[in-house]
GROMACS .gro file of N, CA and C in nm:
model
  513
    1UNK      N    1  13.011  -3.025  17.474
    1UNK     CA    2  12.935  -3.007  17.588
    1UNK      C    3  13.011  -2.934  17.700
    2UNK      N    4  12.954  -2.827  17.748
    2UNK     CA    5  13.014  -2.757  17.853
    2UNK      C    6  12.913  -2.754  17.970
    3UNK      N    7  12.961  -2.801  18.085
    3UNK     CA    8  12.880  -2.796  18.203
    3UNK      C    9  12.927  -2.689  18.299
    4UNK      N   10  12.833  -2.603  18.344
    4UNK     CA   11  12.881  -2.500  18.429
    4UNK      C   12  12.906  -2.544  18.572
    5UNK      N   13  12.999  -2.484  18.634
    5UNK     CA   14  13.024  -2.505  18.779
    5UNK      C   15  12.953  -2.396  18.858
    6UNK      N   16  12.823  -2.409  18.856
    6UNK     CA   17  12.741  -2.322  18.928
    6UNK      C   18  12.631  -2.408  18.994
    7UNK      N   19  12.549  -2.342  19.081
    7UNK     CA   20  12.444  -2.418  19.135
    7UNK      C   21  12.343  -2.459  19.029
    8UNK      N   22  12.306  -2.588  19.025
    8UNK     CA   23  12.198  -2.628  18.934
    8UNK      C   24  12.070  -2.549  18.969
    9UNK      N   25  11.979  -2.524  18.874
    9UNK     CA   26  11.868  -2.434  18.890
    9UNK      C   27  11.760  -2.478  18.982
   10UNK      N   28  11.736  -2.606  18.996
   10UNK     CA   29  11.611  -2.655  19.066
   10UNK      C   30  11.650  -2.722  19.198
   11UNK      N   31  11.572  -2.693  19.303
   11UNK     CA   32  11.587  -2.763  19.424
   11UNK      C   33  11.499  -2.887  19.418
   12UNK      N   34  11.519  -2.983  19.507
   12UNK     CA   35  11.436  -3.098  19.525
   12UNK      C   36  11.314  -3.048  19.604
   13UNK      N   37  11.219  -3.130  19.618
   13UNK     CA   38  11.097  -3.094  19.693
   13UNK      C   39  11.123  -3.068  19.845
   14UNK      N   40  11.050  -2.974  19.903
   14UNK     CA   41  11.066  -2.938  20.048
   14UNK      C   42  11.024  -3.062  20.130
   15UNK      N   43  10.938  -3.155  20.073
   15UNK     CA   44  10.902  -3.273  20.147
   15UNK      C   45  11.015  -3.364  20.168
   16UNK      N   46  11.123  -3.346  20.086
   16UNK     CA   47  11.240  -3.429  20.111
   16UNK      C   48  11.306  -3.414  20.245
   17UNK      N   49  11.280  -3.296  20.301
   17UNK     CA   50  11.329  -3.269  20.439
   17UNK      C   51  11.263  -3.368  20.535
   18UNK      N   52  11.138  -3.390  20.519
   18UNK     CA   53  11.053  -3.483  20.613
   18UNK      C   54  11.107  -3.624  20.590
   19UNK      N   55  11.143  -3.664  20.467
   19UNK     CA   56  11.195  -3.799  20.433
   19UNK      C   57  11.325  -3.815  20.499
   20UNK      N   58  11.420  -3.725  20.483
   20UNK     CA   59  11.553  -3.735  20.536
   20UNK      C   60  11.543  -3.725  20.694
   21UNK      N   61  11.455  -3.649  20.745
   21UNK     CA   62  11.449  -3.643  20.890
   21UNK      C   63  11.399  -3.779  20.949
   22UNK      N   64  11.296  -3.838  20.883
   22UNK     CA   65  11.248  -3.974  20.919
   22UNK      C   66  11.362  -4.078  20.914
   23UNK      N   67  11.435  -4.071  20.805
   23UNK     CA   68  11.552  -4.163  20.790
   23UNK      C   69  11.656  -4.142  20.902
   24UNK      N   70  11.680  -4.021  20.934
   24UNK     CA   71  11.782  -3.992  21.036
   24UNK      C   72  11.731  -4.030  21.172
   25UNK      N   73  11.606  -4.018  21.200
   25UNK     CA   74  11.545  -4.052  21.333
   25UNK      C   75  11.548  -4.198  21.347
   26UNK      N   76  11.517  -4.271  21.230
   26UNK     CA   77  11.526  -4.415  21.241
   26UNK      C   78  11.662  -4.466  21.268
   27UNK      N   79  11.759  -4.412  21.194
   27UNK     CA   80  11.899  -4.449  21.220
   27UNK      C   81  11.946  -4.417  21.371
   28UNK      N   82  11.894  -4.296  21.417
   28UNK     CA   83  11.929  -4.257  21.552
   28UNK      C   84  11.871  -4.360  21.655
   29UNK      N   85  11.745  -4.394  21.642
   29UNK     CA   86  11.683  -4.488  21.729
   29UNK      C   87  11.753  -4.622  21.725
   30UNK      N   88  11.794  -4.670  21.605
   30UNK     CA   89  11.857  -4.795  21.596
   30UNK      C   90  11.996  -4.794  21.669
   31UNK      N   91  12.073  -4.680  21.646
   31UNK     CA   92  12.207  -4.679  21.705
   31UNK      C   93  12.200  -4.657  21.859
   32UNK      N   94  12.113  -4.574  21.902
   32UNK     CA   95  12.102  -4.558  22.056
   32UNK      C   96  12.040  -4.681  22.118
   33UNK      N   97  11.948  -4.745  22.047
   33UNK     CA   98  11.890  -4.872  22.090
   33UNK      C   99  12.001  -4.983  22.101
   34UNK      N  100  12.085  -4.988  22.001
   34UNK     CA  101  12.190  -5.087  22.001
   34UNK      C  102  12.295  -5.055  22.117
   35UNK      N  103  12.316  -4.928  22.145
   35UNK     CA  104  12.405  -4.891  22.252
   35UNK      C  105  12.339  -4.922  22.390
   36UNK      N  106  12.211  -4.909  22.399
   36UNK     CA  107  12.138  -4.945  22.517
   36UNK      C  108  12.141  -5.100  22.542
   37UNK      N  109  12.131  -5.168  22.435
   37UNK     CA  110  12.136  -5.315  22.439
   37UNK      C  111  12.275  -5.362  22.491
   38UNK      N  112  12.380  -5.302  22.424
   38UNK     CA  113  12.518  -5.332  22.470
   38UNK      C  114  12.546  -5.297  22.622
   39UNK      N  115  12.495  -5.181  22.654
   39UNK     CA  116  12.510  -5.132  22.791
   39UNK      C  117  12.436  -5.227  22.893
   40UNK      N  118  12.318  -5.271  22.856
   40UNK     CA  119  12.248  -5.362  22.953
   40UNK      C  120  12.308  -5.499  22.945
   41UNK      N  121  12.368  -5.545  22.839
   41UNK     CA  122  12.422  -5.679  22.828
   41UNK      C  123  12.549  -5.680  22.900
   42UNK      N  124  12.643  -5.585  22.884
   42UNK     CA  125  12.776  -5.592  22.946
   42UNK      C  126  12.792  -5.507  23.068
   43UNK      N  127  12.699  -5.411  23.096
   43UNK     CA  128  12.717  -5.313  23.201
   43UNK      C  129  12.718  -5.383  23.339
   44UNK      N  130  12.818  -5.350  23.417
   44UNK     CA  131  12.826  -5.392  23.551
   44UNK      C  132  12.895  -5.524  23.566
   45UNK      N  133  12.891  -5.610  23.458
   45UNK     CA  134  12.954  -5.737  23.464
   45UNK      C  135  13.106  -5.727  23.435
   46UNK      N  136  13.179  -5.812  23.501
   46UNK     CA  137  13.314  -5.820  23.466
   46UNK      C  138  13.339  -5.903  23.344
   47UNK      N  139  13.384  -5.834  23.241
   47UNK     CA  140  13.418  -5.912  23.114
   47UNK      C  141  13.564  -5.907  23.100
   48UNK      N  142  13.629  -6.021  23.074
   48UNK     CA  143  13.773  -6.034  23.074
   48UNK      C  144  13.838  -5.944  22.964
   49UNK      N  145  13.772  -5.927  22.850
   49UNK     CA  146  13.837  -5.856  22.745
   49UNK      C  147  13.803  -5.708  22.743
   50UNK      N  148  13.720  -5.662  22.841
   50UNK     CA  149  13.700  -5.520  22.853
   50UNK      C  150  13.756  -5.462  22.982
   51UNK      N  151  13.815  -5.347  22.977
   51UNK     CA  152  13.870  -5.283  23.106
   51UNK      C  153  13.752  -5.269  23.215
   52UNK      N  154  13.787  -5.279  23.335
   52UNK     CA  155  13.687  -5.263  23.441
   52UNK      C  156  13.619  -5.126  23.446
   53UNK      N  157  13.693  -5.015  23.419
   53UNK     CA  158  13.632  -4.887  23.421
   53UNK      C  159  13.530  -4.863  23.306
   54UNK      N  160  13.540  -4.946  23.204
   54UNK     CA  161  13.455  -4.940  23.084
   54UNK      C  162  13.318  -5.004  23.120
   55UNK      N  163  13.329  -5.126  23.176
   55UNK     CA  164  13.209  -5.195  23.201
   55UNK      C  165  13.134  -5.123  23.319
   56UNK      N  166  13.198  -5.065  23.409
   56UNK     CA  167  13.146  -4.992  23.520
   56UNK      C  168  13.066  -4.872  23.467
   57UNK      N  169  13.110  -4.809  23.362
   57UNK     CA  170  13.052  -4.687  23.307
   57UNK      C  171  12.978  -4.706  23.177
   58UNK      N  172  12.945  -4.829  23.142
   58UNK     CA  173  12.894  -4.865  23.015
   58UNK      C  174  12.745  -4.805  23.002
   59UNK      N  175  12.681  -4.781  23.113
   59UNK     CA  176  12.546  -4.723  23.115
   59UNK      C  177  12.543  -4.587  23.047
   60UNK      N  178  12.650  -4.513  23.047
   60UNK     CA  179  12.661  -4.383  22.984
   60UNK      C  180  12.670  -4.384  22.835
   61UNK      N  181  12.695  -4.507  22.781
   61UNK     CA  182  12.718  -4.518  22.633
   61UNK      C  183  12.602  -4.469  22.555
   62UNK      N  184  12.474  -4.510  22.581
   62UNK     CA  185  12.359  -4.461  22.508
   62UNK      C  186  12.341  -4.314  22.528
   63UNK      N  187  12.366  -4.262  22.646
   63UNK     CA  188  12.343  -4.124  22.670
   63UNK      C  189  12.450  -4.041  22.585
   64UNK      N  190  12.574  -4.079  22.592
   64UNK     CA  191  12.674  -4.013  22.522
   64UNK      C  192  12.649  -4.020  22.365
   65UNK      N  193  12.620  -4.138  22.321
   65UNK     CA  194  12.594  -4.152  22.181
   65UNK      C  195  12.466  -4.070  22.133
   66UNK      N  196  12.365  -4.071  22.214
   66UNK     CA  197  12.245  -3.996  22.184
   66UNK      C  198  12.280  -3.847  22.181
   67UNK      N  199  12.357  -3.796  22.282
   67UNK     CA  200  12.390  -3.652  22.280
   67UNK      C  201  12.485  -3.616  22.162
   68UNK      N  202  12.572  -3.700  22.126
   68UNK     CA  203  12.662  -3.666  22.012
   68UNK      C  204  12.579  -3.670  21.877
   69UNK      N  205  12.492  -3.762  21.859
   69UNK     CA  206  12.420  -3.773  21.734
   69UNK      C  207  12.303  -3.687  21.717
   70UNK      N  208  12.242  -3.634  21.823
   70UNK     CA  209  12.119  -3.559  21.816
   70UNK      C  210  12.135  -3.432  21.730
   71UNK      N  211  12.242  -3.357  21.737
   71UNK     CA  212  12.257  -3.243  21.646
   71UNK      C  213  12.262  -3.279  21.495
   72UNK      N  214  12.324  -3.397  21.465
   72UNK     CA  215  12.324  -3.439  21.329
   72UNK      C  216  12.189  -3.480  21.274
   73UNK      N  217  12.116  -3.542  21.367
   73UNK     CA  218  11.978  -3.582  21.321
   73UNK      C  219  11.893  -3.462  21.292
   74UNK      N  220  11.907  -3.351  21.366
   74UNK     CA  221  11.829  -3.229  21.345
   74UNK      C  222  11.880  -3.155  21.221
   75UNK      N  223  12.011  -3.141  21.208
   75UNK     CA  224  12.072  -3.051  21.106
   75UNK      C  225  12.085  -3.119  20.974
   76UNK      N  226  12.109  -3.244  20.966
   76UNK     CA  227  12.132  -3.318  20.842
   76UNK      C  228  12.021  -3.294  20.736
   77UNK      N  229  11.890  -3.313  20.768
   77UNK     CA  230  11.790  -3.300  20.657
   77UNK      C  231  11.791  -3.157  20.601
   78UNK      N  232  11.810  -3.054  20.683
   78UNK     CA  233  11.809  -2.915  20.628
   78UNK      C  234  11.927  -2.890  20.551
   79UNK      N  235  12.044  -2.942  20.588
   79UNK     CA  236  12.169  -2.926  20.514
   79UNK      C  237  12.159  -2.997  20.374
   80UNK      N  238  12.106  -3.116  20.376
   80UNK     CA  239  12.088  -3.186  20.258
   80UNK      C  240  11.996  -3.110  20.161
   81UNK      N  241  11.886  -3.058  20.210
   81UNK     CA  242  11.799  -2.982  20.133
   81UNK      C  243  11.867  -2.860  20.068
   82UNK      N  244  11.949  -2.792  20.141
   82UNK     CA  245  12.018  -2.673  20.100
   82UNK      C  246  12.115  -2.709  19.987
   83UNK      N  247  12.166  -2.824  19.986
   83UNK     CA  248  12.269  -2.868  19.887
   83UNK      C  249  12.209  -2.935  19.766
   84UNK      N  250  12.112  -3.024  19.781
   84UNK     CA  251  12.059  -3.105  19.673
   84UNK      C  252  11.982  -3.011  19.567
   85UNK      N  253  12.039  -3.018  19.446
   85UNK     CA  254  11.984  -2.946  19.334
   85UNK      C  255  12.001  -3.029  19.206
   86UNK      N  256  11.925  -2.986  19.104
   86UNK     CA  257  11.934  -3.053  18.974
   86UNK      C  258  11.901  -2.966  18.869
   87UNK      N  259  11.938  -2.997  18.744
   87UNK     CA  260  11.909  -2.916  18.622
   87UNK      C  261  11.920  -3.006  18.500
   88UNK      N  262  11.829  -2.981  18.408
   88UNK     CA  263  11.840  -3.046  18.274
   88UNK      C  264  11.860  -2.941  18.171
   89UNK      N  265  11.975  -2.954  18.094
   89UNK     CA  266  11.996  -2.867  17.982
   89UNK      C  267  11.969  -2.948  17.853
   90UNK      N  268  12.000  -2.887  17.740
   90UNK     CA  269  11.974  -2.957  17.617
   90UNK      C  270  12.050  -3.091  17.609
   91UNK      N  271  12.174  -3.086  17.646
   91UNK     CA  272  12.263  -3.200  17.626
   91UNK      C  273  12.319  -3.262  17.755
   92UNK      N  274  12.284  -3.216  17.865
   92UNK     CA  275  12.337  -3.270  17.994
   92UNK      C  276  12.241  -3.261  18.108
   93UNK      N  277  12.248  -3.354  18.196
   93UNK     CA  278  12.172  -3.347  18.330
   93UNK      C  279  12.281  -3.326  18.431
   94UNK      N  280  12.265  -3.230  18.518
   94UNK     CA  281  12.361  -3.225  18.627
   94UNK      C  282  12.289  -3.207  18.758
   95UNK      N  283  12.354  -3.265  18.864
   95UNK     CA  284  12.297  -3.261  18.995
   95UNK      C  285  12.409  -3.239  19.092
   96UNK      N  286  12.370  -3.194  19.208
   96UNK     CA  287  12.460  -3.176  19.322
   96UNK      C  288  12.393  -3.237  19.440
   97UNK      N  289  12.467  -3.312  19.516
   97UNK     CA  290  12.406  -3.381  19.633
   97UNK      C  291  12.515  -3.396  19.748
   98UNK      N  292  12.470  -3.441  19.857
   98UNK     CA  293  12.557  -3.461  19.971
   98UNK      C  294  12.525  -3.362  20.090
   99UNK      N  295  12.572  -3.402  20.204
   99UNK     CA  296  12.554  -3.305  20.316
   99UNK      C  297  12.684  -3.289  20.392
  100UNK      N  298  12.771  -3.384  20.382
  100UNK     CA  299  12.897  -3.365  20.441
  100UNK      C  300  13.002  -3.347  20.322
  101UNK      N  301  13.004  -3.446  20.230
  101UNK     CA  302  13.081  -3.438  20.104
  101UNK      C  303  12.990  -3.395  19.997
  102UNK      N  304  13.038  -3.314  19.906
  102UNK     CA  305  12.958  -3.268  19.793
  102UNK      C  306  12.993  -3.354  19.674
  103UNK      N  307  12.887  -3.386  19.603
  103UNK     CA  308  12.906  -3.471  19.481
  103UNK      C  309  12.834  -3.398  19.359
  104UNK      N  310  12.906  -3.374  19.259
  104UNK     CA  311  12.853  -3.312  19.135
  104UNK      C  312  12.849  -3.427  19.037
  105UNK      N  313  12.736  -3.440  18.970
  105UNK     CA  314  12.722  -3.548  18.864
  105UNK      C  315  12.674  -3.475  18.735
  106UNK      N  316  12.751  -3.497  18.630
  106UNK     CA  317  12.718  -3.454  18.502
  106UNK      C  318  12.693  -3.575  18.407
  107UNK      N  319  12.573  -3.588  18.354
  107UNK     CA  320  12.533  -3.699  18.272
  107UNK      C  321  12.502  -3.644  18.130
  108UNK      N  322  12.593  -3.677  18.030
  108UNK     CA  323  12.552  -3.636  17.896
  108UNK      C  324  12.430  -3.712  17.848
  109UNK      N  325  12.331  -3.641  17.791
  109UNK     CA  326  12.209  -3.707  17.752
  109UNK      C  327  12.237  -3.817  17.647
  110UNK      N  328  12.336  -3.788  17.563
  110UNK     CA  329  12.368  -3.881  17.454
  110UNK      C  330  12.415  -4.017  17.506
  111UNK      N  331  12.467  -4.020  17.636
  111UNK     CA  332  12.524  -4.143  17.698
  111UNK      C  333  12.414  -4.220  17.776
  112UNK      N  334  12.295  -4.170  17.790
  112UNK     CA  335  12.188  -4.229  17.872
  112UNK      C  336  12.147  -4.359  17.800
  113UNK      N  337  12.141  -4.467  17.879
  113UNK     CA  338  12.084  -4.593  17.832
  113UNK      C  339  11.957  -4.620  17.881
  114UNK      N  340  11.933  -4.602  18.012
  114UNK     CA  341  11.798  -4.618  18.060
  114UNK      C  342  11.770  -4.510  18.171
  115UNK      N  343  11.643  -4.475  18.183
  115UNK     CA  344  11.604  -4.378  18.284
  115UNK      C  345  11.482  -4.443  18.363
  116UNK      N  346  11.497  -4.439  18.494
  116UNK     CA  347  11.398  -4.507  18.576
  116UNK      C  348  11.354  -4.412  18.685
  117UNK      N  349  11.220  -4.422  18.719
  117UNK     CA  350  11.175  -4.344  18.838
  117UNK      C  351  11.135  -4.454  18.934
  118UNK      N  352  11.160  -4.423  19.064
  118UNK     CA  353  11.125  -4.526  19.160
  118UNK      C  354  11.083  -4.458  19.290
  119UNK      N  355  11.014  -4.533  19.373
  119UNK     CA  356  10.967  -4.479  19.503
  119UNK      C  357  10.984  -4.584  19.608
  120UNK      N  358  11.047  -4.557  19.719
  120UNK     CA  359  11.042  -4.640  19.837
  120UNK      C  360  10.915  -4.610  19.908
  121UNK      N  361  10.888  -4.682  20.015
  121UNK     CA  362  10.761  -4.673  20.087
  121UNK      C  363  10.745  -4.534  20.150
  122UNK      N  364  10.861  -4.480  20.200
  122UNK     CA  365  10.845  -4.350  20.262
  122UNK      C  366  10.831  -4.240  20.154
  123UNK      N  367  10.903  -4.253  20.040
  123UNK     CA  368  10.882  -4.165  19.924
  123UNK      C  369  10.727  -4.164  19.879
  124UNK      N  370  10.690  -4.284  19.872
  124UNK     CA  371  10.539  -4.301  19.825
  124UNK      C  372  10.448  -4.228  19.925
  125UNK      N  373  10.474  -4.247  20.052
  125UNK     CA  374  10.389  -4.177  20.152
  125UNK      C  375  10.401  -4.029  20.143
  126UNK      N  376  10.512  -3.970  20.105
  126UNK     CA  377  10.532  -3.831  20.099
  126UNK      C  378  10.508  -3.772  19.957
  127UNK      N  379  10.474  -3.859  19.864
  127UNK     CA  380  10.453  -3.813  19.719
  127UNK      C  381  10.592  -3.778  19.651
  128UNK      N  382  10.699  -3.841  19.692
  128UNK     CA  383  10.827  -3.813  19.631
  128UNK      C  384  10.869  -3.931  19.543
  129UNK      N  385  10.981  -3.909  19.476
  129UNK     CA  386  11.037  -4.017  19.391
  129UNK      C  387  11.182  -3.987  19.363
  130UNK      N  388  11.243  -4.092  19.307
  130UNK     CA  389  11.394  -4.088  19.279
  130UNK      C  390  11.405  -4.115  19.125
  131UNK      N  391  11.484  -4.032  19.064
  131UNK     CA  392  11.513  -4.047  18.916
  131UNK      C  393  11.650  -4.116  18.913
  132UNK      N  394  11.656  -4.227  18.846
  132UNK     CA  395  11.779  -4.305  18.827
  132UNK      C  396  11.816  -4.302  18.680
  133UNK      N  397  11.937  -4.257  18.654
  133UNK     CA  398  11.986  -4.248  18.515
  133UNK      C  399  12.103  -4.341  18.498
  134UNK      N  400  12.093  -4.434  18.406
  134UNK     CA  401  12.199  -4.536  18.386
  134UNK      C  402  12.266  -4.509  18.248
  135UNK      N  403  12.400  -4.514  18.255
  135UNK     CA  404  12.481  -4.496  18.136
  135UNK      C  405  12.574  -4.614  18.126
  136UNK      N  406  12.645  -4.616  18.020
  136UNK     CA  407  12.751  -4.722  17.994
  136UNK      C  408  12.882  -4.687  18.066
  137UNK      N  409  12.880  -4.581  18.143
  137UNK     CA  410  13.006  -4.537  18.203
  137UNK      C  411  13.045  -4.627  18.317
  138UNK      N  412  13.172  -4.627  18.348
  138UNK     CA  413  13.227  -4.709  18.458
  138UNK      C  414  13.163  -4.673  18.589
  139UNK      N  415  13.116  -4.544  18.599
  139UNK     CA  416  13.048  -4.496  18.729
  139UNK      C  417  12.920  -4.558  18.750
  140UNK      N  418  12.857  -4.622  18.652
  140UNK     CA  419  12.730  -4.685  18.674
  140UNK      C  420  12.613  -4.587  18.647
  141UNK      N  421  12.534  -4.584  18.756
  141UNK     CA  422  12.416  -4.495  18.749
  141UNK      C  423  12.421  -4.368  18.841
  142UNK      N  424  12.340  -4.274  18.809
  142UNK     CA  425  12.333  -4.157  18.888
  142UNK      C  426  12.185  -4.139  18.931
  143UNK      N  427  12.164  -4.080  19.041
  143UNK     CA  428  12.028  -4.063  19.088
  143UNK      C  429  12.004  -3.922  19.146
  144UNK      N  430  11.879  -3.880  19.134
  144UNK     CA  431  11.832  -3.760  19.199
  144UNK      C  432  11.720  -3.797  19.291
  145UNK      N  433  11.749  -3.781  19.417
  145UNK     CA  434  11.652  -3.819  19.519
  145UNK      C  435  11.573  -3.699  19.570
  146UNK      N  436  11.448  -3.726  19.620
  146UNK     CA  437  11.377  -3.611  19.681
  146UNK      C  438  11.296  -3.526  19.588
  147UNK      N  439  11.273  -3.581  19.463
  147UNK     CA  440  11.195  -3.502  19.367
  147UNK      C  441  11.047  -3.537  19.394
  148UNK      N  442  10.956  -3.437  19.365
  148UNK     CA  443  10.819  -3.464  19.363
  148UNK      C  444  10.797  -3.577  19.259
  149UNK      N  445  10.707  -3.670  19.285
  149UNK     CA  446  10.691  -3.779  19.197
  149UNK      C  447  10.651  -3.739  19.052
  150UNK      N  448  10.563  -3.638  19.039
  150UNK     CA  449  10.529  -3.593  18.912
  150UNK      C  450  10.639  -3.530  18.839
  151UNK      N  451  10.733  -3.461  18.907
  151UNK     CA  452  10.848  -3.403  18.846
  151UNK      C  453  10.945  -3.519  18.799
  152UNK      N  454  10.959  -3.618  18.888
  152UNK     CA  455  11.042  -3.736  18.843
  152UNK      C  456  10.994  -3.806  18.723
  153UNK      N  457  10.857  -3.827  18.722
  153UNK     CA  458  10.803  -3.891  18.598
  153UNK      C  459  10.815  -3.814  18.483
  154UNK      N  460  10.792  -3.679  18.484
  154UNK     CA  461  10.804  -3.591  18.375
  154UNK      C  462  10.948  -3.584  18.321
  155UNK      N  463  11.043  -3.573  18.415
  155UNK     CA  464  11.180  -3.568  18.388
  155UNK      C  465  11.234  -3.701  18.321
  156UNK      N  466  11.185  -3.811  18.367
  156UNK     CA  467  11.221  -3.946  18.312
  156UNK      C  468  11.173  -3.955  18.170
  157UNK      N  469  11.052  -3.912  18.148
  157UNK     CA  470  11.000  -3.915  18.006
  157UNK      C  471  11.081  -3.823  17.919
  158UNK      N  472  11.110  -3.699  17.966
  158UNK     CA  473  11.176  -3.601  17.882
  158UNK      C  474  11.318  -3.658  17.854
  159UNK      N  475  11.390  -3.711  17.952
  159UNK     CA  476  11.527  -3.762  17.931
  159UNK      C  477  11.522  -3.887  17.834
  160UNK      N  478  11.433  -3.969  17.849
  160UNK     CA  479  11.418  -4.085  17.755
  160UNK      C  480  11.391  -4.039  17.611
  161UNK      N  481  11.303  -3.946  17.598
  161UNK     CA  482  11.279  -3.885  17.463
  161UNK      C  483  11.402  -3.821  17.404
  162UNK      N  484  11.470  -3.740  17.478
  162UNK     CA  485  11.588  -3.659  17.429
  162UNK      C  486  11.700  -3.767  17.398
  163UNK      N  487  11.726  -3.863  17.486
  163UNK     CA  488  11.824  -3.967  17.457
  163UNK      C  489  11.794  -4.042  17.331
  164UNK      N  490  11.667  -4.073  17.309
  164UNK     CA  491  11.626  -4.147  17.186
  164UNK      C  492  11.653  -4.060  17.062
  165UNK      N  493  11.620  -3.934  17.074
  165UNK     CA  494  11.645  -3.841  16.956
  165UNK      C  495  11.790  -3.828  16.925
  166UNK      N  496  11.869  -3.805  17.026
  166UNK     CA  497  12.013  -3.798  17.007
  166UNK      C  498  12.077  -3.920  16.955
  167UNK      N  499  12.034  -4.038  17.000
  167UNK     CA  500  12.083  -4.164  16.949
  167UNK      C  501  12.043  -4.185  16.802
  168UNK      N  502  11.918  -4.138  16.761
  168UNK     CA  503  11.879  -4.149  16.625
  168UNK      C  504  11.959  -4.058  16.534
  169UNK      N  505  11.998  -3.938  16.589
  169UNK     CA  506  12.076  -3.844  16.511
  169UNK      C  507  12.215  -3.890  16.493
  170UNK      N  508  12.266  -3.974  16.579
  170UNK     CA  509  12.410  -4.019  16.577
  170UNK      C  510  12.431  -4.139  16.472
  171UNK      N  511  12.320  -4.195  16.428
  171UNK     CA  512  12.335  -4.316  16.338
  171UNK      C  513  12.321  -4.270  16.194
   0.00000   0.00000   0.00000
């Protein structure tokens, strides 16, 4: 089995951008909301374990956090879409993912034990799915997120069929 170190042929669905954007906005709201809660709870009060300058300026915490995180919220979904790719060859599935760190996953079809397709509520709303491939490897399972659900279902069926054929040939 030789796996190429090139871009896998297929992109995930463009609707994955909306999914990742919704997830990023949700995380942004939670973090800025938590910072706002902390600022309102401790702001202006003298707290013995916090320096006085910090409690006096704690109201700026949500503003600063919001300003620092906003570019990531906007850029992350597009960067992930540009990076996430997958491909199925005769004997290997390979995928690339990540938006800060890149991860290449090569799964030999002959090592596949189970193939699952799944949908979270947001994926279901957008018509997307995740393909999860489980092997006996120490690394556990690999997944390809952001696929159109029909593509994930077809790919799961194809992988299960190929893995079954290869396992029958090996015995």
